[in-house]
Coordinates of C-alpha atoms and ligand atoms in Angstrom, one line a residue:
X1 CA -29.9 -25.2 87.8
X2 CA -27.9 -23.2 85.1
X3 CA -29.6 -20.6 83.1
X4 CA -28.6 -19.3 79.7
X5 CA -30.2 -15.8 79.2
X6 CA -30.6 -13.8 76.7
X7 CA -31.4 -9.6 76.6
X8 CA -31.6 -7.7 73.3
X9 CA -34.5 -5.3 74.5
X10 CA -33.0 -2.3 73.4
X11 CA -28.8 -1.5 72.5
X12 CA -27.3 -3.7 74.8
X13 CA -26.5 -7.4 73.2
X14 CA -26.1 -9.6 76.1
X15 CA -26.2 -13.1 77.4
X16 CA -25.4 -14.6 81.2
X17 CA -25.0 -18.0 82.6
X18 CA -26.9 -17.7 86.1
X19 CA -26.8 -20.7 88.7
X20 CA -29.6 -21.1 91.2
X21 CA -31.5 -17.8 90.4
X22 CA -28.3 -15.4 92.0
X23 CA -25.4 -17.0 91.4
X24 CA -23.5 -15.2 88.3
X25 CA -20.9 -17.7 86.5
X26 CA -20.9 -14.9 83.6
X27 CA -22.4 -11.7 82.1
X28 CA -21.5 -10.7 78.9
X29 CA -22.6 -7.4 77.5
X30 CA -22.1 -6.0 74.0
X31 CA -23.1 -2.3 73.7
X32 CA -24.0 -0.1 70.6
X33 CA -23.8 3.0 72.3
X34 CA -21.4 3.8 69.9
X35 CA -23.1 3.1 67.1
X36 CA -26.6 5.0 68.1
X37 CA -24.3 8.1 69.3
X38 CA -24.3 10.0 65.7
X39 CA -27.5 10.0 65.9
X40 CA -28.6 10.9 69.3
X41 CA -30.7 7.9 70.0
X42 CA -31.5 3.9 69.5
X43 CA -32.1 3.7 65.6
X44 CA -34.4 0.7 65.9
X45 CA -33.2 -0.8 62.7
X46 CA -29.6 -0.8 63.2
X47 CA -30.0 -2.1 66.9
X48 CA -32.1 -5.1 65.4
X49 CA -29.2 -5.7 63.0
X50 CA -26.2 -5.6 65.4
X51 CA -28.0 -8.1 67.6
X52 CA -28.2 -10.6 65.1
X53 CA -24.8 -9.7 64.1
X54 CA -23.0 -10.2 67.5
X55 CA -25.4 -12.3 69.5
X56 CA -23.9 -15.8 68.7
X57 CA -20.4 -14.5 69.7
X58 CA -22.0 -13.0 72.9
X59 CA -23.6 -16.3 73.9
X60 CA -20.2 -18.5 72.7
X61 CA -18.2 -15.7 75.6
X62 CA -20.7 -16.3 77.9
X63 CA -20.4 -19.8 78.0
X64 CA -17.1 -19.7 77.8
X65 CA -16.7 -17.2 81.0
X66 CA -18.7 -19.3 83.0
X67 CA -16.8 -22.4 82.1
X68 CA -19.8 -24.0 81.1
X69 CA -20.6 -26.5 78.2
X70 CA -24.3 -26.5 76.3
X71 CA -25.0 -29.9 77.9
X72 CA -24.5 -28.0 81.2
X73 CA -27.6 -25.6 80.4
X74 CA -30.5 -26.6 82.0
X75 CA -32.9 -24.0 80.5
X76 CA -32.7 -20.7 78.1
X77 CA -34.1 -17.6 79.0
X78 CA -34.8 -14.2 76.9
X79 CA -36.7 -11.2 77.7
X80 CA -39.9 -11.2 75.2
X81 CA -41.1 -7.3 75.9
X82 CA -41.0 -4.5 77.0
X83 CA -38.5 -2.9 74.1
X84 CA -38.0 -2.8 70.5
X85 CA -39.9 -5.4 68.6
X86 CA -37.2 -6.2 65.9
X87 CA -34.9 -6.3 69.1
X88 CA -36.7 -8.4 70.8
X89 CA -37.2 -11.0 68.1
X90 CA -33.7 -11.2 67.5
X91 CA -33.0 -12.5 71.2
X92 CA -36.4 -14.6 72.0
X93 CA -36.1 -16.7 68.2
X94 CA -32.7 -17.5 69.1
X95 CA -33.7 -18.7 72.8
X96 CA -36.7 -20.6 71.3
X97 CA -33.9 -22.3 68.6
X98 CA -31.5 -23.0 71.2
X99 CA -34.1 -24.5 73.8
X100 CA -35.4 -26.6 70.8
X101 CA -31.7 -27.9 70.0
X102 CA -30.9 -28.2 73.4
X103 CA -34.2 -29.9 74.3
X104 CA -34.2 -27.8 77.4
X105 CA -37.1 -25.5 78.8
X106 CA -37.6 -22.1 77.4
X107 CA -38.3 -19.3 79.9
X108 CA -40.1 -16.0 78.4
X109 CA -39.1 -13.3 81.2
X110 CA -40.5 -9.5 81.6
X111 CA -37.5 -7.3 81.4
X112 CA -39.0 -5.1 84.3
X113 CA -39.3 -7.6 86.7
X114 CA -36.0 -8.9 86.0
X115 CA -34.6 -4.8 86.4
X116 CA -36.1 -5.3 90.1
X117 CA -33.8 -9.4 90.2
X118 CA -31.0 -7.3 89.6
X119 CA -30.7 -5.6 92.5
X120 CA -30.2 -9.0 94.4
X121 CA -27.1 -9.9 92.8
X122 CA -23.6 -9.8 94.9
X123 CA -21.9 -10.6 98.0
X124 CA -24.6 -10.2 101.5
X125 CA -27.3 -9.9 99.4
X126 CA -30.5 -11.4 100.6
X127 CA -32.9 -13.7 98.8
X128 CA -35.7 -12.4 97.1
X129 CA -38.5 -13.7 99.8
X130 CA -36.8 -12.8 102.8
X131 CA -37.4 -9.2 102.1
X132 CA -40.7 -9.0 101.1
X133 CA -43.1 -6.9 100.9
X134 CA -40.8 -4.7 99.7
X135 CA -40.7 -1.3 97.6
X136 CA -39.5 -1.4 94.3
X137 CA -38.1 1.6 92.1
X138 CA -37.1 0.7 88.3
X139 CA -35.8 3.5 86.8
X140 CA -34.5 3.4 82.9
X141 CA -34.5 4.7 79.6
X142 CA -38.3 3.5 78.9
X143 CA -39.3 3.1 82.5
X144 CA -40.2 5.0 85.9
X145 CA -41.8 2.6 87.9
X146 CA -43.0 2.7 91.9
X147 CA -44.3 -1.1 92.5
X148 CA -44.9 -3.2 95.7
X149 CA -43.4 -6.8 95.6
X150 CA -45.9 -9.5 97.9
X151 CA -43.7 -12.2 96.7
X152 CA -41.9 -14.2 94.1
X153 CA -43.6 -12.7 90.7
X154 CA -46.2 -10.8 92.7
X155 CA -46.0 -7.3 92.0
X156 CA -48.8 -4.4 92.4
X157 CA -48.1 -1.2 90.2
X158 CA -48.5 2.0 92.7
X159 CA -47.8 4.8 90.3
X160 CA -45.5 5.5 87.2
X161 CA -44.7 8.2 84.7
X162 CA -47.5 9.7 82.3
X163 CA -45.0 10.5 79.9
X164 CA -41.5 10.5 79.7
X165 CA -39.6 8.2 81.6
X166 CA -36.7 9.2 84.1
X167 CA -33.9 8.3 81.9
X168 CA -35.4 9.9 78.8
X169 CA -35.9 13.1 80.7
X170 CA -32.1 12.9 81.3
X171 CA -31.1 12.1 78.0
X172 CA -33.4 14.9 76.7
X173 CA -31.9 17.5 79.1
X174 CA -28.5 16.5 78.5
X175 CA -29.3 17.1 74.6
X176 CA -30.7 20.5 75.5
X177 CA -27.5 21.5 77.4
X178 CA -25.1 19.8 74.5
X179 CA -23.8 17.2 76.8
X180 CA -24.3 14.5 74.1
X181 CA -25.7 10.8 74.1
X182 CA -26.3 9.1 76.5
X183 CA -27.3 11.9 78.6
X184 CA -27.5 10.6 82.2
X185 CA -24.0 10.0 82.7
X186 CA -22.8 13.2 80.8
X187 CA -25.2 14.9 83.4
X188 CA -24.1 12.7 86.6
X189 CA -20.9 13.6 85.6
X190 CA -21.0 17.3 85.0
X191 CA -23.1 18.0 87.9
X192 CA -20.9 16.8 90.6
X193 CA -18.5 19.9 90.2
X194 CA -21.4 22.7 90.2
X195 CA -21.3 25.0 92.5
X196 CA -24.3 25.3 94.5
X197 CA -27.6 28.2 93.7
X198 CA -28.2 26.5 90.3
X199 CA -31.9 27.2 88.7
X200 CA -34.8 25.5 90.4
X201 CA -36.7 23.2 87.8
X202 CA -40.5 21.8 88.4
X203 CA -41.4 18.4 90.1
X204 CA -43.7 17.1 87.5
X205 CA -46.7 16.7 89.9
X206 CA -49.6 15.0 87.8
X207 CA -53.2 16.6 88.1
X208 CA -56.0 14.5 90.0
X209 CA -57.7 15.3 86.7
X210 CA -55.1 13.5 85.2
X211 CA -56.5 10.2 86.3
X212 CA -57.1 8.7 83.3
X213 CA -53.8 9.7 82.0
X214 CA -52.4 7.9 84.7
X215 CA -54.1 4.5 83.5
X216 CA -56.3 4.7 87.3
X217 CA -53.0 4.7 89.8
X218 CA -53.0 7.5 92.4
X219 CA -51.9 10.4 90.5
X220 CA -49.6 11.5 93.5
X221 CA -47.4 8.3 93.0
X222 CA -47.4 9.5 89.1
X223 CA -44.8 11.6 87.6
X224 CA -45.0 13.6 84.5
X225 CA -41.3 14.8 83.3
X226 CA -42.1 16.4 80.0
X227 CA -42.9 19.8 81.6
X228 CA -39.5 19.6 83.1
X229 CA -37.8 19.0 80.1
X230 CA -39.7 22.0 78.5
X231 CA -38.7 24.4 81.3
X232 CA -35.4 23.6 80.9
X233 CA -35.8 24.9 77.0
X234 CA -37.3 28.2 77.9
X235 CA -34.6 28.4 80.5
X236 CA -31.9 28.2 78.2
X237 CA -33.8 30.2 75.2
X238 CA -33.9 33.0 77.7
X239 CA -30.8 32.5 79.6
X240 CA -28.6 31.6 76.7
X241 CA -25.0 30.2 78.1
X242 CA -21.6 29.2 76.3
X243 CA -21.0 25.3 75.6
X244 CA -18.7 24.0 78.4
X245 CA -19.0 27.2 80.7
X246 CA -19.5 26.5 84.7
X247 CA -23.0 27.7 84.1
X248 CA -23.6 24.6 82.3
X249 CA -22.8 22.2 85.2
X250 CA -25.0 24.4 87.9
X251 CA -27.9 24.2 85.2
X252 CA -27.2 20.5 84.8
X253 CA -27.1 19.8 88.8
X254 CA -30.0 21.7 89.0
X255 CA -32.2 19.8 86.4
X256 CA -30.6 16.4 87.7
X257 CA -32.0 17.4 91.4
X258 CA -35.6 17.9 90.0
X259 CA -35.6 14.5 88.5
X260 CA -33.9 12.6 91.2
X261 CA -36.3 15.0 94.0
X262 CA -39.4 13.9 92.3
X263 CA -38.5 10.2 92.4
X264 CA -38.1 10.2 96.0
X265 CA -41.1 12.3 96.7
X266 CA -42.9 9.5 94.9
X267 CA -41.0 7.0 97.0
X268 CA -42.4 8.9 100.3
X269 CA -45.9 9.2 99.3
X270 CA -46.3 5.3 98.2
X271 CA -44.2 3.8 100.5
X272 CA -46.0 2.0 103.8
X273 CA -45.4 -0.9 105.9
X274 CA -42.6 -2.1 103.2
X275 CA -39.4 -3.9 104.9
X276 CA -37.0 -3.2 101.9
X277 CA -36.6 -0.5 99.2
X278 CA -35.3 -2.2 95.9
X279 CA -34.1 -0.1 93.2
X280 CA -32.6 -1.0 89.2
X281 CA -32.3 0.0 85.9
X282 CA -29.9 2.3 83.9
X283 CA -30.6 5.4 86.3
X284 CA -30.0 4.1 89.2
X285 CA -26.2 4.2 88.3
X286 CA -26.9 8.4 88.9
X287 CA -24.9 8.9 91.9
X288 CA -27.5 11.8 93.2
X289 CA -30.3 9.5 93.6
X290 CA -28.1 6.6 94.9
X291 CA -27.3 8.9 97.8
X292 CA -30.8 10.0 97.9
X293 CA -32.1 6.5 98.2
X294 CA -29.5 5.5 101.0
X295 CA -30.7 8.5 103.0
X296 CA -34.4 7.7 102.4
X297 CA -34.2 3.9 103.3
X298 CA -31.7 5.3 106.7
X299 CA -35.0 7.8 107.6
X300 CA -37.2 5.0 107.0
X301 CA -35.4 2.6 109.0
X302 CA -35.4 0.0 106.1
X303 CA -33.2 -2.1 104.2
X304 CA -32.0 -1.0 101.2
X305 CA -30.6 -3.1 98.0
X306 CA -29.5 -1.0 95.1
X307 CA -28.5 -3.0 91.9
X308 CA -24.7 -2.6 91.7
X309 CA -23.4 -0.5 88.9
X310 CA -22.4 -3.9 86.8
X311 CA -26.2 -4.6 86.7
X312 CA -28.0 -1.6 86.4
X313 CA -27.7 -1.2 82.8
X314 CA -29.8 -4.1 80.9
X315 CA -27.9 -7.2 81.1
X316 CA -28.5 -10.6 80.5
X317 CA -27.7 -11.9 84.1
X318 CA -30.8 -10.2 85.2
X319 CA -32.7 -12.2 82.7
X320 CA -31.4 -15.7 83.6
X321 CA -31.7 -14.7 87.6
X322 CA -35.6 -14.0 87.1
X323 CA -35.8 -17.4 85.4
X324 CA -33.9 -19.7 88.1
X325 CA -36.2 -18.2 90.9
X326 CA -39.7 -19.0 89.5
X327 CA -41.6 -20.8 87.6
X328 CA -42.8 -18.5 85.1
X329 CA -43.6 -18.7 81.4
X330 CA -41.9 -22.1 80.2
X331 CA -42.3 -24.8 78.0
X332 CA -44.8 -25.0 75.2
X333 CA -46.7 -22.0 76.8
X334 CA -43.4 -20.1 76.1
X335 CA -43.0 -21.1 73.0
X336 CA -46.4 -20.3 71.4
X337 CA -45.6 -16.5 72.8
X338 CA -44.7 -13.9 70.5
X339 CA -42.6 -10.6 71.7
X340 CA -44.6 -8.2 73.3
X341 CA -43.1 -4.6 72.8
X342 CA -45.2 -2.7 75.2
X343 CA -45.9 -5.5 78.0
X344 CA -47.1 -4.4 81.1
X345 CA -45.6 -5.3 84.4
X346 CA -47.2 -5.3 87.9
X347 CA -51.1 -6.1 88.2
Ligands
KG4_1 O1 -31.9 0.0 81.9 P1 -31.1 1.0 80.7 O2 -29.7 0.6 80.6 O3 -32.1 0.7 79.3 C1 -33.3 0.8 79.6 O4 -34.1 -0.5 79.7 O5 -34.1 1.8 79.6 O6 -31.6 2.6 81.4 C2 -31.0 3.4 80.5 C3 -30.8 4.9 80.4 C4 -30.3 5.7 79.9 O7 -31.5 7.0 79.4 C5 -29.2 6.6 80.5 O8 -29.1 7.8 80.0 C6 -29.7 6.3 81.9 O9 -30.0 4.9 82.1 N1 -28.3 6.5 82.7 C7 -28.1 7.4 83.7 C8 -27.1 7.1 84.4 N2 -26.4 6.2 83.5 C9 -26.9 5.5 82.6 N3 -29.1 8.3 84.2 C10 -28.8 9.0 85.1 N4 -27.4 9.2 85.8 C11 -26.5 8.5 85.1 N5 -25.3 7.8 85.9
ZN2 ZN1 -33.8 -1.9 80.9

């Protein structure tokens, strides 16, 4: 089964063709990063207008690269949430239109489930069911989730951030450090050359009384990154540094360590009898996080599946992949769905 996937939940316009859930025939990603850089963040109106302009070309290219004609597509899948409402609308409406025109099923996909699936693309990767139950970490610009997957489409949310997402913490920290946008890659890069002995930043524990803010989840498995950002702000106020000086690298490294260490600590608290550790989302591109997750899996004696770099950030292959492995929301039910910007994941 060949699925055409469409992803427009934030600032990447993407289309892909995936065969039987795992075999990526094409994955075209058109990034809007340059467009939003001037504003230091994603401007929703610009993002949706840009999706509208680029999506038809991106879809054509995905079909071409997959050497796939319209008549060879068996289903059309698109993200319907979570994400920016106006951006989601562009991709999901396009998918509805294409599915109707082609007379093929429409599949509505949860973007967060797709980030988990992205870790299963690549040579020598197992099938989803082969590693269940597994522990999943989704770390992106908008989300930080700790999950347990029992089977296809069966997830339990164990913990999450109560304020900023890990990617957001990277982006805001980089902004304070004058490292530009997006901040994650900039902090990752500069930290690699840092001298040891940089400052220590807080590890974002959630107080027991914070149960309401954690949505009833175990506060020990939840994260708070807003205090970390404030700590950096005060540190820079009290210890001004010149842009581009070696101190910036060591502060960035200390800040990165706090973000990564917090994630690892929560993985340690939430992990039980899972057979595998799976991680996806833009922040899994981070070299320090990748190294620490590998160490963690080795210590636990479990298999690790990290999304390959091409599939960490937002992409449509992961959308088409999810649609190819299960019977998700499809048919008339999908057609009557509207986009859901705050769609939840992991019941
Ligand atoms: O998954 P993604 O592309 O979009 C969302 O669904 O949000 O994630 C984007 C996030 C941004 O916050 C970006 O700064 C972060 O991923 N990111 C990184 C790295 N590359 C991208 N964070 C840390 N280190 C990186 N190398
Ligand atoms: Zn994402």
